[in-house]
Coordinates of C-alpha atoms and ligand atoms in Angstrom, one line a residue:
M1291 CA 45.7 7.3 56.5
T1292 CA 44.8 10.9 56.2
A1293 CA 41.8 12.0 58.1
T1294 CA 39.7 14.5 56.2
T1295 CA 38.3 16.5 59.1
G1296 CA 38.2 20.2 58.5
S1297 CA 41.5 20.9 60.3
A1298 CA 43.2 18.1 58.5
I1299 CA 42.1 19.5 55.2
S1300 CA 43.3 23.0 56.1
S1301 CA 46.8 21.5 56.8
L1302 CA 46.9 20.0 53.3
L1303 CA 46.3 23.3 51.5
R1304 CA 48.3 26.5 51.4
E1305 CA 45.0 28.3 50.7
P1306 CA 42.2 26.2 52.2
A1307 CA 39.6 28.7 50.9
L1308 CA 40.2 27.2 47.4
I1309 CA 37.8 24.5 48.6
R1310 CA 34.5 26.1 47.8
D1311 CA 31.2 24.9 49.1
A1312 CA 29.0 26.7 46.6
A1313 CA 28.1 26.6 42.9
F1314 CA 29.4 29.4 40.7
V1315 CA 26.9 31.2 38.5
D1316 CA 27.2 34.6 36.9
G1317 CA 30.2 35.5 39.0
D1318 CA 28.4 34.7 42.3
W1319 CA 28.8 31.8 44.7
I1320 CA 25.4 30.1 45.1
R1321 CA 25.1 28.4 48.5
Q1322 CA 21.4 27.7 48.5
G1323 CA 20.5 24.7 46.3
G1324 CA 17.0 24.3 45.1
D1325 CA 17.3 20.5 45.6
G1326 CA 19.0 20.4 49.0
T1327 CA 22.6 19.4 49.4
F1328 CA 25.0 16.6 48.6
S1329 CA 28.3 15.4 50.2
V1330 CA 31.7 15.0 48.6
I1331 CA 33.5 12.0 50.1
N1332 CA 37.2 11.1 50.2
P1333 CA 37.2 7.7 48.6
S1334 CA 40.4 6.7 50.6
T1335 CA 38.8 7.2 54.0
G1336 CA 35.1 7.4 53.4
T1337 CA 34.9 10.7 55.3
E1338 CA 33.1 13.8 54.1
I1339 CA 35.1 16.6 52.6
A1340 CA 32.4 19.1 52.0
Q1341 CA 28.6 19.6 51.6
L1342 CA 27.5 21.4 48.4
P1343 CA 24.2 22.8 47.3
A1344 CA 22.3 20.6 44.7
L1345 CA 21.1 23.0 42.1
S1346 CA 17.6 22.7 40.8
R1347 CA 16.6 22.7 37.1
E1348 CA 15.5 26.3 37.4
Q1349 CA 18.9 27.3 38.9
T1350 CA 20.5 25.5 35.9
A1351 CA 18.4 27.5 33.5
T1352 CA 19.5 30.7 35.4
A1353 CA 23.1 29.7 34.7
I1354 CA 22.4 29.2 31.1
D1355 CA 20.7 32.6 30.9
A1356 CA 23.8 34.1 32.5
A1357 CA 26.1 32.5 30.0
N1358 CA 23.8 33.8 27.2
R1359 CA 24.0 37.4 28.6
A1360 CA 27.8 37.2 28.9
L1361 CA 28.1 35.9 25.3
T1362 CA 27.7 39.2 23.5
G1363 CA 30.5 40.9 25.3
W1364 CA 32.9 37.9 25.4
R1365 CA 32.6 37.0 21.7
A1366 CA 33.1 40.7 20.8
R1367 CA 36.5 40.8 22.4
S1368 CA 39.6 40.3 20.3
G1369 CA 41.3 36.9 20.3
K1370 CA 44.3 38.5 21.9
D1371 CA 42.2 39.8 24.7
R1372 CA 40.7 36.4 25.5
S1373 CA 44.2 34.9 25.1
T1374 CA 45.6 37.2 27.8
I1375 CA 42.9 36.1 30.3
L1376 CA 43.4 32.4 29.5
R1377 CA 47.1 32.8 29.9
R1378 CA 46.6 34.5 33.3
W1379 CA 44.4 31.5 34.3
F1380 CA 47.2 29.2 33.3
D1381 CA 49.6 31.2 35.5
L1382 CA 47.3 31.0 38.5
V1383 CA 46.6 27.3 38.0
T1384 CA 50.3 26.7 37.9
E1385 CA 50.9 28.9 40.9
H1386 CA 48.3 27.0 42.9
A1387 CA 49.2 23.6 41.5
D1388 CA 50.0 22.0 44.9
D1389 CA 46.6 23.0 46.3
L1390 CA 44.7 21.9 43.2
A1391 CA 46.6 18.5 43.4
A1392 CA 45.7 18.1 47.0
I1393 CA 42.0 18.8 46.2
I1394 CA 42.1 16.2 43.4
T1395 CA 43.7 13.6 45.7
L1396 CA 41.2 14.4 48.4
E1397 CA 38.1 13.9 46.3
E1398 CA 39.3 11.5 43.6
G1399 CA 41.8 9.5 45.5
K1400 CA 44.7 9.3 43.0
P1401 CA 48.2 9.4 44.3
L1402 CA 49.4 13.0 44.9
A1403 CA 52.2 12.7 42.3
E1404 CA 49.6 11.8 39.7
A1405 CA 47.4 14.6 40.8
R1406 CA 50.3 17.0 40.3
A1407 CA 50.8 15.6 36.8
E1408 CA 47.1 16.0 36.1
V1409 CA 47.3 19.7 37.1
A1410 CA 50.2 20.3 34.8
Y1411 CA 48.3 18.5 32.0
A1412 CA 45.1 20.5 32.8
A1413 CA 47.1 23.7 32.8
S1414 CA 48.7 22.8 29.4
F1415 CA 45.3 23.2 27.7
L1416 CA 44.9 26.7 29.2
E1417 CA 48.3 27.7 27.8
W1418 CA 47.7 26.0 24.5
F1419 CA 44.3 27.5 23.8
A1420 CA 45.5 30.9 25.1
E1421 CA 47.9 30.7 22.1
E1422 CA 45.3 29.3 19.7
A1423 CA 42.8 32.1 20.6
K1424 CA 45.1 34.4 18.6
R1425 CA 45.1 32.2 15.5
I1426 CA 41.4 31.8 14.7
R1427 CA 41.1 32.5 11.0
G1428 CA 38.8 32.0 8.0
D1429 CA 39.5 31.9 4.3
I1430 CA 38.8 33.8 1.2
F1431 CA 38.1 32.0 -2.1
D1432 CA 37.6 33.1 -5.7
A1433 CA 34.0 32.4 -6.6
P1434 CA 32.7 30.7 -9.8
L1435 CA 31.5 34.2 -10.7
A1436 CA 34.3 36.6 -11.6
S1437 CA 32.5 39.5 -9.8
R1438 CA 32.3 37.7 -6.5
R1439 CA 34.4 36.5 -3.6
I1440 CA 33.6 33.9 -1.0
V1441 CA 34.6 34.9 2.5
V1442 CA 34.6 32.3 5.2
L1443 CA 34.4 33.5 8.8
K1444 CA 34.8 31.4 11.9
E1445 CA 32.4 32.4 14.7
P1446 CA 31.9 31.1 18.2
V1447 CA 29.2 28.4 18.5
G1448 CA 27.6 30.2 21.4
V1449 CA 26.6 29.0 24.8
C1450 CA 28.1 25.5 25.5
A1451 CA 27.3 23.0 28.2
A1452 CA 30.1 20.6 29.4
I1453 CA 29.4 17.5 31.4
T1454 CA 32.6 16.0 32.9
P1455 CA 33.6 12.8 34.7
W1456 CA 35.4 12.2 38.0
N1457 CA 38.5 10.4 36.9
F1458 CA 40.4 13.5 35.7
P1459 CA 38.5 16.3 37.6
A1460 CA 40.8 19.2 36.4
A1461 CA 41.9 18.2 32.9
M1462 CA 38.5 17.2 31.6
I1463 CA 37.3 20.7 32.4
T1464 CA 40.2 22.7 31.0
R1465 CA 40.2 20.6 27.8
K1466 CA 36.7 21.8 27.1
A1467 CA 36.6 25.2 28.8
A1468 CA 39.9 26.5 27.3
P1469 CA 39.0 26.0 23.6
A1470 CA 35.4 27.2 24.2
L1471 CA 36.5 30.4 25.9
A1472 CA 39.3 30.9 23.4
A1473 CA 36.8 30.6 20.5
G1474 CA 34.5 33.2 22.2
C1475 CA 31.9 30.8 23.5
T1476 CA 30.6 30.9 27.1
M1477 CA 30.0 27.8 29.1
V1478 CA 28.1 26.1 31.9
V1479 CA 30.0 23.2 33.4
K1480 CA 28.4 20.3 35.3
P1481 CA 31.3 18.4 37.0
A1482 CA 30.8 14.9 38.3
S1483 CA 29.2 14.9 41.8
Q1484 CA 32.1 12.8 43.1
T1485 CA 34.7 15.6 42.2
P1486 CA 33.1 19.0 42.0
L1487 CA 35.6 20.7 44.3
T1488 CA 38.4 20.8 41.7
A1489 CA 36.0 22.3 39.2
L1490 CA 35.0 25.0 41.7
A1491 CA 38.6 25.8 42.6
L1492 CA 39.4 26.2 38.8
A1493 CA 36.4 28.5 38.5
E1494 CA 37.7 30.7 41.4
L1495 CA 41.1 30.9 39.8
G1496 CA 39.5 31.7 36.4
A1497 CA 37.5 34.6 38.1
R1498 CA 40.8 35.9 39.6
A1499 CA 42.3 35.7 36.1
G1500 CA 39.7 38.1 34.8
I1501 CA 37.1 35.8 33.2
P1502 CA 34.0 38.0 33.2
A1503 CA 30.9 37.0 35.2
G1504 CA 28.7 34.6 33.3
V1505 CA 31.4 33.4 30.9
L1506 CA 32.2 30.3 32.9
N1507 CA 29.6 28.9 35.3
V1508 CA 29.9 25.7 37.4
V1509 CA 26.6 24.1 38.3
V1510 CA 26.6 21.2 40.8
G1511 CA 24.1 18.6 41.9
S1512 CA 22.2 15.7 40.5
A1513 CA 23.0 14.8 36.9
G1514 CA 19.5 13.6 36.4
T1515 CA 18.1 17.1 37.2
I1516 CA 20.8 19.3 35.7
G1517 CA 21.6 17.2 32.6
P1518 CA 18.2 17.4 30.9
E1519 CA 18.1 21.2 31.3
L1520 CA 21.6 21.4 29.6
T1521 CA 20.6 19.1 26.8
T1522 CA 17.1 20.5 26.0
N1523 CA 17.4 24.3 26.8
P1524 CA 17.3 25.9 23.3
I1525 CA 19.9 28.6 24.3
V1526 CA 22.6 25.9 24.6
R1527 CA 24.1 25.4 21.2
K1528 CA 26.5 22.7 22.0
V1529 CA 26.9 19.8 24.5
T1530 CA 30.4 18.5 25.2
F1531 CA 30.7 15.4 27.3
T1532 CA 33.3 13.0 28.6
G1533 CA 32.0 9.8 30.3
S1534 CA 30.4 6.5 29.4
T1535 CA 29.1 5.5 26.0
E1536 CA 25.8 4.8 27.6
V1537 CA 25.3 8.3 29.0
G1538 CA 26.8 9.8 25.9
R1539 CA 24.1 8.1 23.8
Q1540 CA 21.4 9.4 26.1
L1541 CA 22.8 13.0 25.9
M1542 CA 22.9 12.8 22.1
Q1543 CA 19.3 11.7 22.1
E1544 CA 18.2 14.5 24.4
S1545 CA 20.2 17.0 22.4
A1546 CA 18.6 15.9 19.1
A1547 CA 15.4 17.7 19.7
T1548 CA 17.1 21.1 19.4
I1549 CA 19.8 19.9 17.0
K1550 CA 22.7 20.8 19.2
K1551 CA 26.3 20.3 18.2
V1552 CA 27.9 17.5 20.3
S1553 CA 31.4 16.4 21.2
M1554 CA 31.6 13.1 22.9
E1555 CA 34.6 11.5 24.5
L1556 CA 33.2 8.1 25.5
G1557 CA 34.3 4.7 26.8
G1558 CA 37.2 2.7 25.5
N1559 CA 38.4 -0.9 25.4
A1560 CA 42.0 -0.2 24.5
P1561 CA 44.0 -3.1 23.0
V1562 CA 47.8 -3.3 23.6
I1563 CA 49.7 -5.5 21.1
I1564 CA 53.1 -6.7 22.1
F1565 CA 54.9 -8.4 19.2
D1566 CA 57.8 -10.9 19.7
D1567 CA 60.2 -8.3 18.3
A1568 CA 59.3 -5.7 21.0
D1569 CA 61.9 -4.5 23.5
L1570 CA 60.8 -6.3 26.7
E1571 CA 61.6 -3.4 29.1
T1572 CA 59.9 -0.8 26.9
A1573 CA 56.8 -3.0 26.6
V1574 CA 56.7 -3.7 30.4
A1575 CA 57.2 0.0 31.3
G1576 CA 54.7 1.1 28.6
V1577 CA 51.9 -1.3 29.8
L1578 CA 52.5 -0.5 33.5
A1579 CA 52.0 3.2 32.6
A1580 CA 49.0 2.7 30.3
K1581 CA 47.3 0.3 32.8
Y1582 CA 47.9 1.6 36.3
R1583 CA 47.8 5.3 35.8
N1584 CA 44.8 6.6 37.9
T1585 CA 44.4 3.1 39.3
G1586 CA 43.2 1.9 35.9
E1587 CA 40.3 4.4 35.9
S1588 CA 41.1 5.9 32.5
C1589 CA 39.2 5.6 29.2
I1590 CA 42.6 5.2 27.4
G1591 CA 43.8 2.6 30.0
A1592 CA 45.2 -0.7 28.6
N1593 CA 42.2 -3.0 28.8
R1594 CA 43.3 -6.0 26.8
V1595 CA 46.9 -6.9 26.5
Y1596 CA 47.7 -9.2 23.5
V1597 CA 51.2 -10.7 23.8
Q1598 CA 52.7 -12.8 21.0
A1599 CA 53.6 -16.4 21.9
G1600 CA 57.4 -16.0 21.7
I1601 CA 57.6 -13.2 24.3
Y1602 CA 54.5 -14.1 26.4
D1603 CA 56.1 -16.0 29.3
R1604 CA 58.9 -13.6 29.7
F1605 CA 56.5 -10.6 29.5
A1606 CA 54.1 -12.2 32.0
A1607 CA 56.8 -12.9 34.5
E1608 CA 58.4 -9.5 34.4
Y1609 CA 55.1 -7.6 34.3
S1610 CA 53.7 -9.6 37.2
S1611 CA 56.8 -9.1 39.3
R1612 CA 56.6 -5.3 38.7
T1613 CA 52.9 -5.2 39.4
T1614 CA 53.5 -6.7 42.9
Q1615 CA 55.9 -3.9 43.6
L1616 CA 53.2 -1.2 43.3
V1617 CA 52.1 0.4 46.5
V1618 CA 48.4 0.5 47.4
G1619 CA 47.2 3.2 49.8
D1620 CA 45.8 6.7 50.5
G1621 CA 47.0 9.0 47.7
F1622 CA 48.7 11.3 50.3
G1623 CA 50.9 8.4 51.5
D1624 CA 54.6 8.3 50.7
G1625 CA 55.4 6.2 47.6
V1626 CA 51.8 5.2 47.0
T1627 CA 51.2 4.3 43.3
I1628 CA 47.7 2.8 43.5
G1629 CA 44.8 4.7 45.1
P1630 CA 41.3 3.6 45.8
L1631 CA 38.6 3.1 43.2
I1632 CA 36.0 5.8 43.1
D1633 CA 33.1 3.8 44.7
A1634 CA 31.8 0.4 45.7
A1635 CA 30.3 -0.2 42.2
G1636 CA 33.8 0.3 40.7
V1637 CA 35.2 -2.3 43.1
A1638 CA 32.3 -4.8 42.4
K1639 CA 32.9 -4.5 38.6
V1640 CA 36.6 -5.1 38.9
D1641 CA 36.1 -8.1 41.2
E1642 CA 33.4 -9.5 38.9
H1643 CA 35.8 -9.3 35.9
V1644 CA 38.5 -11.1 37.9
R1645 CA 36.1 -13.9 39.2
D1646 CA 34.6 -14.4 35.7
A1647 CA 38.1 -14.8 34.1
V1648 CA 39.2 -17.2 36.8
S1649 CA 36.1 -19.3 36.5
Q1650 CA 36.8 -19.6 32.8
G1651 CA 40.4 -20.8 33.3
A1652 CA 42.5 -17.6 33.7
R1653 CA 45.4 -17.8 36.2
I1654 CA 46.2 -15.0 38.7
T1655 CA 49.9 -14.1 38.7
A1656 CA 49.7 -11.0 40.9
G1657 CA 47.1 -9.6 43.3
G1658 CA 43.6 -11.0 42.6
Q1659 CA 41.4 -9.6 45.4
P1660 CA 40.2 -6.6 47.3
S1661 CA 43.0 -5.0 49.2
S1662 CA 43.1 -4.9 53.0
V1663 CA 44.0 -1.2 52.9
G1664 CA 40.4 -0.1 52.9
D1665 CA 36.9 -0.6 51.4
L1666 CA 37.5 0.8 48.0
F1667 CA 41.0 -0.6 47.3
Y1668 CA 41.8 -3.5 45.0
E1669 CA 45.1 -5.2 44.6
P1670 CA 46.8 -4.5 41.2
T1671 CA 46.2 -7.8 39.5
V1672 CA 47.6 -9.7 36.5
L1673 CA 45.7 -12.5 34.8
T1674 CA 47.3 -14.9 32.4
G1675 CA 45.5 -17.3 30.0
V1676 CA 42.8 -14.8 29.3
T1677 CA 40.6 -15.4 26.3
Q1678 CA 38.5 -13.1 24.1
T1679 CA 35.2 -14.4 25.4
M1680 CA 35.8 -13.4 29.0
L1681 CA 34.0 -10.4 30.4
I1682 CA 37.3 -8.6 31.0
A1683 CA 38.1 -8.7 27.3
R1684 CA 34.6 -7.5 26.3
E1685 CA 34.0 -4.7 28.7
E1686 CA 35.9 -1.7 30.0
T1687 CA 37.2 -2.8 33.4
F1688 CA 38.2 0.7 34.8
G1689 CA 40.4 -0.8 37.5
P1690 CA 43.9 -2.1 38.1
I1691 CA 43.6 -5.4 36.4
T1692 CA 45.8 -6.5 33.5
P1693 CA 44.5 -9.5 31.4
L1694 CA 47.2 -11.1 29.2
I1695 CA 45.9 -12.8 26.0
R1696 CA 48.3 -14.9 23.9
F1697 CA 48.3 -14.6 20.1
T1698 CA 50.4 -16.1 17.3
D1699 CA 50.1 -14.0 14.2
E1700 CA 49.5 -10.4 13.1
A1701 CA 46.3 -10.9 11.2
E1702 CA 44.8 -12.8 14.1
V1703 CA 45.6 -10.1 16.7
I1704 CA 44.3 -7.3 14.5
R1705 CA 41.0 -9.1 14.2
M1706 CA 40.8 -9.6 18.0
A1707 CA 41.9 -6.0 18.7
N1708 CA 39.2 -4.6 16.4
D1709 CA 36.5 -7.0 17.7
T1710 CA 34.8 -4.3 19.9
D1711 CA 32.3 -1.5 19.5
F1712 CA 34.9 0.9 20.9
G1713 CA 37.8 2.7 19.2
L1714 CA 39.5 5.2 21.4
A1715 CA 43.2 4.3 22.3
S1716 CA 45.4 1.5 21.2
Y1717 CA 49.0 0.6 21.8
L1718 CA 51.7 -1.3 19.8
F1719 CA 55.1 -2.5 20.9
T1720 CA 57.4 -3.6 18.1
R1721 CA 60.8 -2.7 16.7
D1722 CA 59.8 -3.4 13.1
S1723 CA 58.8 0.0 11.5
E1724 CA 57.1 -1.7 8.5
R1725 CA 54.9 -3.5 11.0
V1726 CA 54.2 -0.2 12.8
W1727 CA 52.7 1.3 9.6
R1728 CA 50.8 -1.8 8.7
V1729 CA 49.2 -2.4 12.1
A1730 CA 48.6 1.3 12.9
A1731 CA 46.7 1.5 9.6
A1732 CA 44.6 -1.6 10.4
I1733 CA 43.7 -0.7 14.0
E1734 CA 40.3 0.9 14.4
A1735 CA 41.1 3.5 17.0
G1736 CA 41.4 7.3 17.1
M1737 CA 44.8 7.1 18.8
V1738 CA 47.8 4.7 18.5
G1739 CA 50.7 4.7 21.0
I1740 CA 53.8 3.1 19.5
N1741 CA 56.3 1.8 22.0
T1742 CA 54.8 4.1 24.6
G1743 CA 52.0 3.9 27.1
L1744 CA 51.6 7.6 27.5
I1745 CA 49.8 9.4 24.6
S1746 CA 48.0 12.3 26.1
N1747 CA 49.2 15.9 25.8
E1748 CA 47.8 19.2 24.7
V1749 CA 49.4 19.1 21.2
A1750 CA 47.8 15.7 20.3
P1751 CA 44.3 15.3 18.9
F1752 CA 42.5 13.3 21.6
G1753 CA 39.4 11.4 20.6
G1754 CA 37.8 8.2 19.4
I1755 CA 36.0 6.5 16.6
K1756 CA 33.2 3.9 16.6
Q1757 CA 31.2 4.1 19.8
S1758 CA 34.1 5.9 21.6
G1759 CA 33.0 9.3 20.5
I1760 CA 32.7 12.2 18.1
G1761 CA 35.1 15.0 17.8
R1762 CA 38.6 15.8 19.0
E1763 CA 40.0 17.7 22.0
G1764 CA 43.3 19.5 22.4
S1765 CA 45.6 20.1 19.4
V1766 CA 45.0 22.6 16.6
Y1767 CA 41.8 20.7 15.8
G1768 CA 40.2 21.1 19.3
I1769 CA 39.1 24.7 18.8
E1770 CA 37.2 23.9 15.7
E1771 CA 34.7 22.1 17.8
Y1772 CA 33.7 25.5 19.3
L1773 CA 33.6 27.4 16.0
E1774 CA 30.9 27.7 13.3
I1775 CA 31.6 28.5 9.7
K1776 CA 29.8 31.5 8.2
Y1777 CA 30.2 32.2 4.5
L1778 CA 29.7 35.5 2.9
S1779 CA 28.9 35.5 -0.8
W1780 CA 30.0 39.0 -1.7
E1781 CA 28.9 40.2 -5.1
G1782 CA 31.0 43.1 -6.4
S1783 CA 33.8 42.5 -3.9
R1784 CA 36.3 42.1 -6.8
D1785 CA 35.5 45.6 -8.0
H1786 CA 37.3 47.2 -5.1
Ligands
ADP735 P1 31.4 7.4 34.8 O1 31.4 5.9 34.6 O2 32.7 8.0 34.4 O3 30.9 7.9 36.1 P2 29.2 8.5 33.5 O4 28.9 8.6 32.1 O5 28.2 7.8 34.4 O6 30.6 7.9 33.6 O7 29.3 9.9 34.2 C1 30.0 11.0 33.5 C2 29.4 12.3 33.8 O8 28.1 12.3 33.3 C3 29.2 12.6 35.3 O9 29.4 14.0 35.5 C4 27.8 12.3 35.6 O10 27.3 13.0 36.7 C5 27.1 12.7 34.3 N1 25.9 12.0 34.0 C6 25.5 10.7 34.3 N2 24.3 10.5 33.9 C7 23.8 11.6 33.4 C8 22.6 12.0 32.7 N3 21.6 11.2 32.6 N4 22.5 13.2 32.2 C9 23.5 14.1 32.3 N5 24.7 13.8 32.9 C10 24.8 12.6 33.4

């Protein structure tokens, strides 16, 4: 186990000073919080990593004012200029990838290899939107009147607020900040209180890259204090959020009074459908990846695994055997593949889902209980004989539990897969390409992985339908969320 005393932390980082114990507002590090302090805890060991100031509502308003002052200069720059700064940020994040990964593992708990993968994923949005910053463009149309042209401009939305979760502490920030800054917006970010250190390290690297003071601010502290200021302050023109559907709904309600634009990446309940004609090894490897990445704490994680009757027993045996080979432990440990859950509530929910399933007749074929490794660890678990009525099939589990549900025909499984309020990710495993088209069309989800469990990258439009959200992140579409359309109706423009 890694102790997280000050000296132990220093030995994990090449540049320990990247761990910042202050908020970042208008280019300054704010050490004095109006609402006292809060601790950041290593979930693997339960030890404190840092104490941070809890900003007050007034201090949040100050950050919004700073973002507003910085807006005029930032939006006036050329796309190429903003691109150069974002690209430098990408270079610095890449250069400091090992330190950022260590900070992520310290505060989030995920295995170091996964933290490194997250840094690369997070950096990919900086690179992508550095490129997109140069490609913002409008349109010109002939008007119904022969004397006129219609000119469509794309302009930055303005000051944006981002509220981000703890499960991907780096990527959930760059996926929002990079397109916002590329578009010419400025931003106030409120990271999750469990994982603010990654956000602050990113802000430090952004400042070194040349992001001007006030363009990117990171406020830390209580969500209940900071959130309402971000959602009701009239200066803020957009709220972008990743987190639970419940909180997203609340943020939309709060944002309604001042008619803010919103982007919402909310909860999921991803179905995986494995047909009899799937390649067994592809399906096993795909579900292992989609389920156990980040210890199951992912909104696109496989939540319900439907397996057709003809392949069910073989899949269950192989998948259970592979699950028992996973290594639970501190994310810094050699070969560890399953870290801790983020907190005791996470462990309790996972255990409740397992107990509920077992009480209704499910069978445990791997794991099945809290792990002896430490308080927040849970054994990767496989349940067979799961049915649609069990809690685990109804709710997002957010942990390393795989429920296997048997089905017989395609129409039945599509009905079951769509029987949820959520519609984020989904996964199909089959070698029949006609079936791919048919099922992909019928699935109510924003994303469909076909013969793969890994679907996230910067080129792909990430987002959900139904109560999984509004808007898309990444891809060529992501920047549109930070752009407004202005149209000029130009009488006489065809005379020149
Ligand atoms: P999770 O289950 O991932 O913790 P939450 O939706 O509870 O999901 O939290 C996601 C983010 O939203 C975190 O940064 C959290 O601090 C923030 N948050 C939670 N409640 C509120 C709220 N009432 N107002 C603003 N932000 C909130």
